Each structure stands twice: as structure tokens, then as C-alpha cells.
mmCIF file of C-alpha atoms in Angstrom:
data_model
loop_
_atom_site.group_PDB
_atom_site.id
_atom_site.type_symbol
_atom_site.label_atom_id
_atom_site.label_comp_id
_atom_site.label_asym_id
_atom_site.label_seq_id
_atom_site.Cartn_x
_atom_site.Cartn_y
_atom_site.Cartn_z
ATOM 1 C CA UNK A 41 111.335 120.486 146.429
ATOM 2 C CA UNK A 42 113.479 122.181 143.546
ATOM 3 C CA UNK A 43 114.438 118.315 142.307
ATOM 4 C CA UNK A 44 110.645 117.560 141.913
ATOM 5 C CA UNK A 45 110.132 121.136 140.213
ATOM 6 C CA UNK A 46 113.086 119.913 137.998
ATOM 7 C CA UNK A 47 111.981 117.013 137.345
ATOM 8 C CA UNK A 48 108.280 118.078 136.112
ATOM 9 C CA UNK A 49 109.667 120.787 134.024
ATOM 10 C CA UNK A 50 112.125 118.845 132.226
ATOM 11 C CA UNK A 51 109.174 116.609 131.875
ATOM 12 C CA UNK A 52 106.964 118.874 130.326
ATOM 13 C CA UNK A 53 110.064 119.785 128.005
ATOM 14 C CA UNK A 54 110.399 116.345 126.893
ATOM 15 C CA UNK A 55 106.699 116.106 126.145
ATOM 16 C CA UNK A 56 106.355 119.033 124.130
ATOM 17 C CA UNK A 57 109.143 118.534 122.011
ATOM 18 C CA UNK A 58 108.054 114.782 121.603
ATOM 19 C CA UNK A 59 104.339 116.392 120.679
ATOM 20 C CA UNK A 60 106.287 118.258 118.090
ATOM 21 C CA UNK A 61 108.103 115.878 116.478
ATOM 22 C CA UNK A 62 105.000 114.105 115.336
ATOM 23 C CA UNK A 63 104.009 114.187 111.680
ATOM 24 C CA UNK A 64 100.885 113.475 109.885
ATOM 25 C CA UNK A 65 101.191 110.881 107.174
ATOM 26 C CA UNK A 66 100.726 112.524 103.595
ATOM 27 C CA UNK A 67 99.075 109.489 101.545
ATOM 28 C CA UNK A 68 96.435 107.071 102.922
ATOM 29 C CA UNK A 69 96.114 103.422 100.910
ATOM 30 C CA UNK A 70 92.318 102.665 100.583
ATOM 31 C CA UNK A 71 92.404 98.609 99.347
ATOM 32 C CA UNK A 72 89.602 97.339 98.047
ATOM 33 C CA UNK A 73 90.997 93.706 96.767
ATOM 34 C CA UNK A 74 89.677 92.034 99.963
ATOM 35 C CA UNK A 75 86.052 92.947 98.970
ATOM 36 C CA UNK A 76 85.637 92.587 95.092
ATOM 37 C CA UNK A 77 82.048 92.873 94.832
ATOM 38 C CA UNK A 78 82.625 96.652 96.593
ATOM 39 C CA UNK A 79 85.364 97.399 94.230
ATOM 40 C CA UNK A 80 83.815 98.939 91.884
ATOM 41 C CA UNK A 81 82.080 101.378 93.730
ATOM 42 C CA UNK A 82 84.830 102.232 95.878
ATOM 43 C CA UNK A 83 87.132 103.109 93.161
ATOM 44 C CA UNK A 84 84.744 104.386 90.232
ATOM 45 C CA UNK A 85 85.068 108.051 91.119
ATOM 46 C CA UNK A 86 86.798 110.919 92.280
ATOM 47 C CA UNK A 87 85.221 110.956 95.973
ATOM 48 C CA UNK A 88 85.688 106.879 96.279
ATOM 49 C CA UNK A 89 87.401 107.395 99.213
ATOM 50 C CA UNK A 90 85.713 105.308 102.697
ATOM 51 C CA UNK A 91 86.925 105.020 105.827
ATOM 52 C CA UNK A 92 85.897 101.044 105.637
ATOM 53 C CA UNK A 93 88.842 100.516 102.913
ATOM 54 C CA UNK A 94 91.823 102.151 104.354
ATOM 55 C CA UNK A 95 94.738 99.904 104.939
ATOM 56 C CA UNK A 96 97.608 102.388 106.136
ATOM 57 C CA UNK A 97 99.668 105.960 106.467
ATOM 58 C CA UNK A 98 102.411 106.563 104.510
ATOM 59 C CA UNK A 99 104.509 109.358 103.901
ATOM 60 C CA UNK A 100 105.466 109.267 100.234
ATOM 61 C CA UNK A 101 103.618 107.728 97.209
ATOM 62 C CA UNK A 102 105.924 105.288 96.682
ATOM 63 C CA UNK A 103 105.294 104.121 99.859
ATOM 64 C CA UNK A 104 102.007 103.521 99.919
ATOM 65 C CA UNK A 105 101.955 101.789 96.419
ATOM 66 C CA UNK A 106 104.724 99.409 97.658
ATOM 67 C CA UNK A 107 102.251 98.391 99.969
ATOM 68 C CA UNK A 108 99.261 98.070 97.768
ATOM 69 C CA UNK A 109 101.231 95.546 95.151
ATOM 70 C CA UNK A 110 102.691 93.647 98.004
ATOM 71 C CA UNK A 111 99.169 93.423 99.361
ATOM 72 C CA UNK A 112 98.283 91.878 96.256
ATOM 73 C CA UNK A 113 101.045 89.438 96.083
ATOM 74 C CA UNK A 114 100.496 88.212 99.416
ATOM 75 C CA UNK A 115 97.242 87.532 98.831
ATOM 76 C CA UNK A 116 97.706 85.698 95.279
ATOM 77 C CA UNK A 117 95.069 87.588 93.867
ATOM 78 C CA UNK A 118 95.286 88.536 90.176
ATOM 79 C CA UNK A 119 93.130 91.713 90.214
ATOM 80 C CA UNK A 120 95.010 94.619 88.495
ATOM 81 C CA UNK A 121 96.052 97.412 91.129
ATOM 82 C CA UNK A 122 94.198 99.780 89.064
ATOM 83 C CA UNK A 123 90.890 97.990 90.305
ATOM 84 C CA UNK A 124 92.471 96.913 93.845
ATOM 85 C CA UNK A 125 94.326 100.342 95.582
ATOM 86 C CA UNK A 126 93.857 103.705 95.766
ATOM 87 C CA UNK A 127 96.479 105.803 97.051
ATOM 88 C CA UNK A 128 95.041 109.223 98.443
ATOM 89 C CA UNK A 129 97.426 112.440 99.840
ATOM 90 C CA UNK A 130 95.946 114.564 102.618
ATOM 91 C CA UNK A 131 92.518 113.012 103.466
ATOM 92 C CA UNK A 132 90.394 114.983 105.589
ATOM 93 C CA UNK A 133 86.646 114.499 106.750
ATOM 94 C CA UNK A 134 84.388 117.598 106.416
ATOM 95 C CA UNK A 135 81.713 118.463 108.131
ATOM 96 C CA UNK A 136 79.204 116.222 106.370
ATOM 97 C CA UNK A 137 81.241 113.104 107.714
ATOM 98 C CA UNK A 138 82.666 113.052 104.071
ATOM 99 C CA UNK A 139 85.820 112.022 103.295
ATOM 100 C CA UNK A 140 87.726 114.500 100.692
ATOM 101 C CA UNK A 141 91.549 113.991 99.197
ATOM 102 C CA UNK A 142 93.486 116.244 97.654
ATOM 103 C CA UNK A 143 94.679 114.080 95.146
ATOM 104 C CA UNK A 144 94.398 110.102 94.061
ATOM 105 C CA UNK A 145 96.577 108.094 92.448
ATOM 106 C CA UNK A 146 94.643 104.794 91.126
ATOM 107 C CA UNK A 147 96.862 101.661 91.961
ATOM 108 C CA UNK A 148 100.412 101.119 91.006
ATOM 109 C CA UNK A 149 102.660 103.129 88.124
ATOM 110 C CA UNK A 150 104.789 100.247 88.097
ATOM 111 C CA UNK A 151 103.414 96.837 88.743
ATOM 112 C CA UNK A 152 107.414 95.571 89.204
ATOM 113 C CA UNK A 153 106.899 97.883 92.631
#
């Protein structure tokens, strides 16, 4: 009986520490390349930001801007990554289903990403 007791506790230890461990992604990559015609829309203002155009989590900038330009060069397509990525930091939906970032960052800084 003290095995099994054991056993669950060192369980729940190993859960709670694995629960703890876990960290949110900072920046979100919303693409819009695949869709052209939405483009515009999706990245003309501030509050672009829809669920239907994310692509990934990352946890730095860089990151998720590596992704966006290699998105772009896998797919061939010659659209600048000001007009094809948006990489947003802590997105959260409020409680009008919108999404809000803290901050954007319009495609690449450096298209030799």
C-alpha cells in the first residue's frame, strides 16, 4: 500500500513540475501570402490580427520572422514580407472574441533572414 501511495505522489510531483515548466510563446506569425486577395485587409491596420492567418508560436522575434521569409521562399512567391507576415508578441482574445497584440512587427527587418 505505501509503494502505490509512493508511486501516485511522486506522480503528482512529476506532473506539477512538468505543468510548470511550460511556457507561453511570446510572438505569434499571422501569414497572409497564401491568400493575397485577403492581404490587404489583414495587414492594413493596427488590429489586423485573425485567428484564420496564424501560422505558428515562437519565442523571440527573430524567430518568428525566420519563419515568415522561409515561408516565402518555399513557396516561390515574390510578395514583399511587408505585405505577406505579421509578427505579433503577446496576443490575447478579449471578451468581444477580438484579438489584441501588444505589439506588431510588419514582415521581415532583414529580407537576407
Amino acid at each position: 500500500m505505501t509503494s502505490l501511495i509512493n508511486k501516485l505522489l511522486l506522480a503528482a510531483i512529476g506532473l506539477s513540475v512538468a505543468m510548470g515548466c511550460t511556457r507561453t510563446p511570446e510572438w505569434t506569425l499571422f501569414y497572409v501570402a497564401d491568400n493575397p486577395q485577403n492581404a490587404e485587409m489583414a495587414i492594413a491596420s493596427a488590429n489586423m490580427v485573425q485567428t484564420e492567418f496564424i501560422l505558428g508560436y515562437y519565442d523571440t522575434l527573430e524567430q518568428c520572422q525566420a519563419k515568415g521569409t522561409g515561408m516565402l521562399r518555399l513557396q516561390g512567391s515574390s510578395m514583399p514580407a511587408a505585405q505577406a507576415f505579421v509578427c505579433a508578441q503577446q496576443c490575447q482574445v478579449d471578451d468581444n472574441k477580438q484579438l489584441n497584440c501588444q505589439r506588431q512587427v510588419v514582415g521581415a527587418e532583414l529580407d537576407a533572414l
